[in-house]
Amino acid sequence: MNNKHRALWAVGALLAVFLGLLIWYLWTHPAPRALAPGDVATSTIPFVDEPLHIIDNGPYHEIDAAYPSATPLSATAGAEADAEAVSAMRTFAQNIVGTFKESAENDLPGLGTFAEGRKYTMDIDYRLYESPKTISYVYVIYQDTLGAHPNAYYRTFTFDRATGEALHLDDLFVLGAPYLQRLSERTRSDLVTILAQRGEMTPQEVDTDYINSGTMPNSDSFNNFALDGDNLLMIFPPYQVAPYVYGTIEVPIPLSSLSGILRPEYRP
């Protein structure tokens, strides 16, 4: 009997421990609430991007173009929006690879001994920038076409987190807003300070004619942009606002300084 009683006490103790753990789990892990109207579903699965590459090597070219395999849109706008964003960036990479390859095959055979044993090379990489309402991809395209030095230029993509919609710069602003004039004035002022610091000179010594030519209040001047946190980041590749030696120049503009002309959904 003593052994039986001890066994029963042991089973009872184990059941008590199990019930205690179950109650603790249910208390600390409440069931998820149902989505209310207007809520955006979010995934608990961490966003993971394993970059994909288009690699194309031939007698006249070497190309490595990266693009994302997934975007954060899958957690907010859904799988279809994510797939469309990836497809748009893949198509961009494929098109630019094809154009560059064709250029190499057309140019190099006619350059004779100058090009002997040499190739056109291109490398495409990207960075992801995030803000509360958007995600942005900034692609930098490095090309060496056997000139004095390689060149770099940019292509940017911005997407609305909630809808997955691809956004152009004018989509951020209310209809009719003088946003190009505002961006022109702001970047001209900031670029003088940036170039003076970078070139170790006074603001009076900065070539403002060069800056002004690259920041005219038109869409061509501000093609390359991203939303980074609470900033609108304007990107100027080499030669646009200063000589090549200054490289790429980025100008962050606080969204709060543009709130009067931003669409409500993109205000900080």
PDB file of N, CA and C in Angstrom, residues 160-214:
ATOM      1  N   ASP A 160       4.755  51.739 -51.484  1.00  0.00           N
ATOM      2  CA  ASP A 160       3.905  51.994 -50.328  1.00  0.00           C
ATOM      3  C   ASP A 160       3.766  50.700 -49.527  1.00  0.00           C
ATOM      4  N   ARG A 161       4.018  50.757 -48.223  1.00  0.00           N
ATOM      5  CA  ARG A 161       3.977  49.550 -47.394  1.00  0.00           C
ATOM      6  C   ARG A 161       2.585  48.916 -47.353  1.00  0.00           C
ATOM      7  N   ALA A 162       1.552  49.734 -47.300  1.00  0.00           N
ATOM      8  CA  ALA A 162       0.207  49.200 -47.100  1.00  0.00           C
ATOM      9  C   ALA A 162      -0.387  48.620 -48.373  1.00  0.00           C
ATOM     10  N   THR A 163      -0.090  49.247 -49.524  1.00  0.00           N
ATOM     11  CA  THR A 163      -0.721  48.833 -50.779  1.00  0.00           C
ATOM     12  C   THR A 163       0.217  48.098 -51.722  1.00  0.00           C
ATOM     13  N   GLY A 164       1.526  48.293 -51.556  1.00  0.00           N
ATOM     14  CA  GLY A 164       2.498  47.729 -52.484  1.00  0.00           C
ATOM     15  C   GLY A 164       2.662  48.570 -53.740  1.00  0.00           C
ATOM     16  N   GLU A 165       1.948  49.691 -53.832  1.00  0.00           N
ATOM     17  CA  GLU A 165       2.006  50.533 -55.027  1.00  0.00           C
ATOM     18  C   GLU A 165       3.405  51.110 -55.225  1.00  0.00           C
ATOM     19  N   ALA A 166       3.887  51.075 -56.475  1.00  0.00           N
ATOM     20  CA  ALA A 166       5.156  51.729 -56.798  1.00  0.00           C
ATOM     21  C   ALA A 166       4.933  53.228 -56.830  1.00  0.00           C
ATOM     22  N   LEU A 167       5.790  53.976 -56.145  1.00  0.00           N
ATOM     23  CA  LEU A 167       5.613  55.414 -55.998  1.00  0.00           C
ATOM     24  C   LEU A 167       6.651  56.185 -56.797  1.00  0.00           C
ATOM     25  N   HIS A 168       6.186  57.178 -57.528  1.00  0.00           N
ATOM     26  CA  HIS A 168       7.069  58.180 -58.131  1.00  0.00           C
ATOM     27  C   HIS A 168       7.174  59.348 -57.156  1.00  0.00           C
ATOM     28  N   LEU A 169       8.132  60.225 -57.398  1.00  0.00           N
ATOM     29  CA  LEU A 169       8.347  61.333 -56.470  1.00  0.00           C
ATOM     30  C   LEU A 169       7.086  62.173 -56.309  1.00  0.00           C
ATOM     31  N   ASP A 170       6.382  62.456 -57.404  1.00  0.00           N
ATOM     32  CA  ASP A 170       5.213  63.320 -57.293  1.00  0.00           C
ATOM     33  C   ASP A 170       4.058  62.663 -56.541  1.00  0.00           C
ATOM     34  N   ASP A 171       4.108  61.325 -56.378  1.00  0.00           N
ATOM     35  CA  ASP A 171       3.065  60.648 -55.617  1.00  0.00           C
ATOM     36  C   ASP A 171       3.122  60.978 -54.129  1.00  0.00           C
ATOM     37  N   LEU A 172       4.247  61.511 -53.663  1.00  0.00           N
ATOM     38  CA  LEU A 172       4.399  61.825 -52.245  1.00  0.00           C
ATOM     39  C   LEU A 172       3.747  63.152 -51.877  1.00  0.00           C
ATOM     40  N   PHE A 173       3.435  63.974 -52.885  1.00  0.00           N
ATOM     41  CA  PHE A 173       3.016  65.348 -52.623  1.00  0.00           C
ATOM     42  C   PHE A 173       1.571  65.584 -53.063  1.00  0.00           C
ATOM     43  N   VAL A 174       0.940  66.568 -52.418  1.00  0.00           N
ATOM     44  CA  VAL A 174      -0.430  66.910 -52.780  1.00  0.00           C
ATOM     45  C   VAL A 174      -0.444  67.476 -54.197  1.00  0.00           C
ATOM     46  N   LEU A 175      -1.561  67.304 -54.858  1.00  0.00           N
ATOM     47  CA  LEU A 175      -1.694  67.729 -56.241  1.00  0.00           C
ATOM     48  C   LEU A 175      -1.457  69.235 -56.365  1.00  0.00           C
ATOM     49  N   GLY A 176      -0.583  69.592 -57.310  1.00  0.00           N
ATOM     50  CA  GLY A 176      -0.297  70.999 -57.561  1.00  0.00           C
ATOM     51  C   GLY A 176       0.749  71.620 -56.663  1.00  0.00           C
ATOM     52  N   ALA A 177       1.314  70.844 -55.736  1.00  0.00           N
ATOM     53  CA  ALA A 177       2.320  71.391 -54.815  1.00  0.00           C
ATOM     54  C   ALA A 177       3.601  71.744 -55.571  1.00  0.00           C
ATOM     55  N   PRO A 178       4.248  72.854 -55.220  1.00  0.00           N
ATOM     56  CA  PRO A 178       5.497  73.252 -55.885  1.00  0.00           C
ATOM     57  C   PRO A 178       6.703  72.493 -55.329  1.00  0.00           C
ATOM     58  N   TYR A 179       6.599  71.167 -55.312  1.00  0.00           N
ATOM     59  CA  TYR A 179       7.628  70.369 -54.633  1.00  0.00           C
ATOM     60  C   TYR A 179       8.982  70.435 -55.331  1.00  0.00           C
ATOM     61  N   LEU A 180       8.994  70.534 -56.657  1.00  0.00           N
ATOM     62  CA  LEU A 180      10.277  70.589 -57.362  1.00  0.00           C
ATOM     63  C   LEU A 180      11.024  71.877 -57.029  1.00  0.00           C
ATOM     64  N   GLN A 181      10.313  72.967 -56.938  1.00  0.00           N
ATOM     65  CA  GLN A 181      10.949  74.225 -56.555  1.00  0.00           C
ATOM     66  C   GLN A 181      11.493  74.149 -55.134  1.00  0.00           C
ATOM     67  N   ARG A 182      10.728  73.542 -54.226  1.00  0.00           N
ATOM     68  CA  ARG A 182      11.166  73.404 -52.837  1.00  0.00           C
ATOM     69  C   ARG A 182      12.408  72.516 -52.751  1.00  0.00           C
ATOM     70  N   LEU A 183      12.407  71.406 -53.484  1.00  0.00           N
ATOM     71  CA  LEU A 183      13.565  70.510 -53.450  1.00  0.00           C
ATOM     72  C   LEU A 183      14.785  71.177 -54.067  1.00  0.00           C
ATOM     73  N   SER A 184      14.585  71.927 -55.123  1.00  0.00           N
ATOM     74  CA  SER A 184      15.691  72.628 -55.777  1.00  0.00           C
ATOM     75  C   SER A 184      16.332  73.611 -54.802  1.00  0.00           C
ATOM     76  N   GLU A 185      15.512  74.416 -54.150  1.00  0.00           N
ATOM     77  CA  GLU A 185      16.045  75.416 -53.213  1.00  0.00           C
ATOM     78  C   GLU A 185      16.759  74.757 -52.045  1.00  0.00           C
ATOM     79  N   ARG A 186      16.158  73.699 -51.498  1.00  0.00           N
ATOM     80  CA  ARG A 186      16.744  73.053 -50.315  1.00  0.00           C
ATOM     81  C   ARG A 186      18.057  72.362 -50.656  1.00  0.00           C
ATOM     82  N   THR A 187      18.091  71.602 -51.747  1.00  0.00           N
ATOM     83  CA  THR A 187      19.318  70.874 -52.077  1.00  0.00           C
ATOM     84  C   THR A 187      20.442  71.822 -52.490  1.00  0.00           C
ATOM     85  N   ARG A 188      20.128  72.904 -53.160  1.00  0.00           N
ATOM     86  CA  ARG A 188      21.176  73.867 -53.529  1.00  0.00           C
ATOM     87  C   ARG A 188      21.856  74.423 -52.276  1.00  0.00           C
ATOM     88  N   SER A 189      21.061  74.757 -51.287  1.00  0.00           N
ATOM     89  CA  SER A 189      21.623  75.284 -50.041  1.00  0.00           C
ATOM     90  C   SER A 189      22.467  74.233 -49.322  1.00  0.00           C
ATOM     91  N   ASP A 190      21.928  73.005 -49.196  1.00  0.00           N
ATOM     92  CA  ASP A 190      22.645  71.955 -48.471  1.00  0.00           C
ATOM     93  C   ASP A 190      23.897  71.509 -49.212  1.00  0.00           C
ATOM     94  N   LEU A 191      23.847  71.484 -50.540  1.00  0.00           N
ATOM     95  CA  LEU A 191      25.006  71.022 -51.318  1.00  0.00           C
ATOM     96  C   LEU A 191      26.194  71.964 -51.173  1.00  0.00           C
ATOM     97  N   VAL A 192      25.946  73.245 -51.045  1.00  0.00           N
ATOM     98  CA  VAL A 192      27.058  74.180 -50.827  1.00  0.00           C
ATOM     99  C   VAL A 192      27.806  73.804 -49.555  1.00  0.00           C
ATOM    100  N   THR A 193      27.060  73.521 -48.489  1.00  0.00           N
ATOM    101  CA  THR A 193      27.693  73.146 -47.220  1.00  0.00           C
ATOM    102  C   THR A 193      28.423  71.811 -47.340  1.00  0.00           C
ATOM    103  N   ILE A 194      27.776  70.829 -47.961  1.00  0.00           N
ATOM    104  CA  ILE A 194      28.371  69.491 -48.095  1.00  0.00           C
ATOM    105  C   ILE A 194      29.655  69.543 -48.918  1.00  0.00           C
ATOM    106  N   LEU A 195      29.623  70.239 -50.053  1.00  0.00           N
ATOM    107  CA  LEU A 195      30.797  70.286 -50.923  1.00  0.00           C
ATOM    108  C   LEU A 195      31.919  71.108 -50.302  1.00  0.00           C
ATOM    109  N   ALA A 196      31.573  72.131 -49.560  1.00  0.00           N
ATOM    110  CA  ALA A 196      32.610  72.916 -48.880  1.00  0.00           C
ATOM    111  C   ALA A 196      33.347  72.052 -47.870  1.00  0.00           C
ATOM    112  N   GLN A 197      32.595  71.234 -47.121  1.00  0.00           N
ATOM    113  CA  GLN A 197      33.226  70.345 -46.149  1.00  0.00           C
ATOM    114  C   GLN A 197      34.039  69.264 -46.837  1.00  0.00           C
ATOM    115  N   ARG A 198      33.486  68.691 -47.884  1.00  0.00           N
ATOM    116  CA  ARG A 198      34.166  67.601 -48.572  1.00  0.00           C
ATOM    117  C   ARG A 198      35.423  68.094 -49.291  1.00  0.00           C
ATOM    118  N   GLY A 199      35.364  69.289 -49.816  1.00  0.00           N
ATOM    119  CA  GLY A 199      36.502  69.829 -50.554  1.00  0.00           C
ATOM    120  C   GLY A 199      37.428  70.683 -49.722  1.00  0.00           C
ATOM    121  N   GLU A 200      37.129  70.780 -48.413  1.00  0.00           N
ATOM    122  CA  GLU A 200      37.947  71.573 -47.488  1.00  0.00           C
ATOM    123  C   GLU A 200      38.151  72.985 -48.033  1.00  0.00           C
ATOM    124  N   MET A 201      37.025  73.654 -48.287  1.00  0.00           N
ATOM    125  CA  MET A 201      37.074  75.022 -48.771  1.00  0.00           C
ATOM    126  C   MET A 201      35.935  75.808 -48.134  1.00  0.00           C
ATOM    127  N   THR A 202      35.895  77.090 -48.401  1.00  0.00           N
ATOM    128  CA  THR A 202      34.826  77.915 -47.868  1.00  0.00           C
ATOM    129  C   THR A 202      33.600  77.803 -48.772  1.00  0.00           C
ATOM    130  N   PRO A 203      32.417  78.088 -48.254  1.00  0.00           N
ATOM    131  CA  PRO A 203      31.214  78.057 -49.105  1.00  0.00           C
ATOM    132  C   PRO A 203      31.321  78.989 -50.309  1.00  0.00           C
ATOM    133  N   GLN A 204      32.037  80.087 -50.156  1.00  0.00           N
ATOM    134  CA  GLN A 204      32.191  81.031 -51.261  1.00  0.00           C
ATOM    135  C   GLN A 204      33.014  80.450 -52.417  1.00  0.00           C
ATOM    136  N   GLU A 205      33.808  79.430 -52.123  1.00  0.00           N
ATOM    137  CA  GLU A 205      34.649  78.828 -53.156  1.00  0.00           C
ATOM    138  C   GLU A 205      33.946  77.696 -53.921  1.00  0.00           C
ATOM    139  N   VAL A 206      32.776  77.291 -53.464  1.00  0.00           N
ATOM    140  CA  VAL A 206      32.052  76.203 -54.114  1.00  0.00           C
ATOM    141  C   VAL A 206      31.501  76.681 -55.461  1.00  0.00           C
ATOM    142  N   ASP A 207      31.572  75.796 -56.452  1.00  0.00           N
ATOM    143  CA  ASP A 207      31.077  76.120 -57.796  1.00  0.00           C
ATOM    144  C   ASP A 207      29.549  75.965 -57.805  1.00  0.00           C
ATOM    145  N   THR A 208      28.847  77.055 -57.526  1.00  0.00           N
ATOM    146  CA  THR A 208      27.389  76.996 -57.461  1.00  0.00           C
ATOM    147  C   THR A 208      26.756  76.841 -58.847  1.00  0.00           C
ATOM    148  N   ASP A 209      27.463  77.250 -59.898  1.00  0.00           N
ATOM    149  CA  ASP A 209      26.921  77.038 -61.242  1.00  0.00           C
ATOM    150  C   ASP A 209      26.770  75.547 -61.522  1.00  0.00           C
ATOM    151  N   TYR A 210      27.751  74.764 -61.085  1.00  0.00           N
ATOM    152  CA  TYR A 210      27.700  73.310 -61.265  1.00  0.00           C
ATOM    153  C   TYR A 210      26.514  72.737 -60.493  1.00  0.00           C
ATOM    154  N   ILE A 211      26.375  73.182 -59.238  1.00  0.00           N
ATOM    155  CA  ILE A 211      25.260  72.717 -58.412  1.00  0.00           C
ATOM    156  C   ILE A 211      23.926  73.074 -59.052  1.00  0.00           C
ATOM    157  N   ASN A 212      23.795  74.323 -59.472  1.00  0.00           N
ATOM    158  CA  ASN A 212      22.520  74.795 -60.008  1.00  0.00           C
ATOM    159  C   ASN A 212      22.113  74.044 -61.273  1.00  0.00           C
ATOM    160  N   SER A 213      23.105  73.683 -62.094  1.00  0.00           N
ATOM    161  CA  SER A 213      22.782  72.977 -63.336  1.00  0.00           C
ATOM    162  C   SER A 213      22.228  71.580 -63.059  1.00  0.00           C
ATOM    163  N   GLY A 214      22.628  70.981 -61.931  1.00  0.00           N
ATOM    164  CA  GLY A 214      22.175  69.632 -61.596  1.00  0.00           C
ATOM    165  C   GLY A 214      20.964  69.588 -60.685  1.00  0.00           C
TER     166      GLY A 214
END
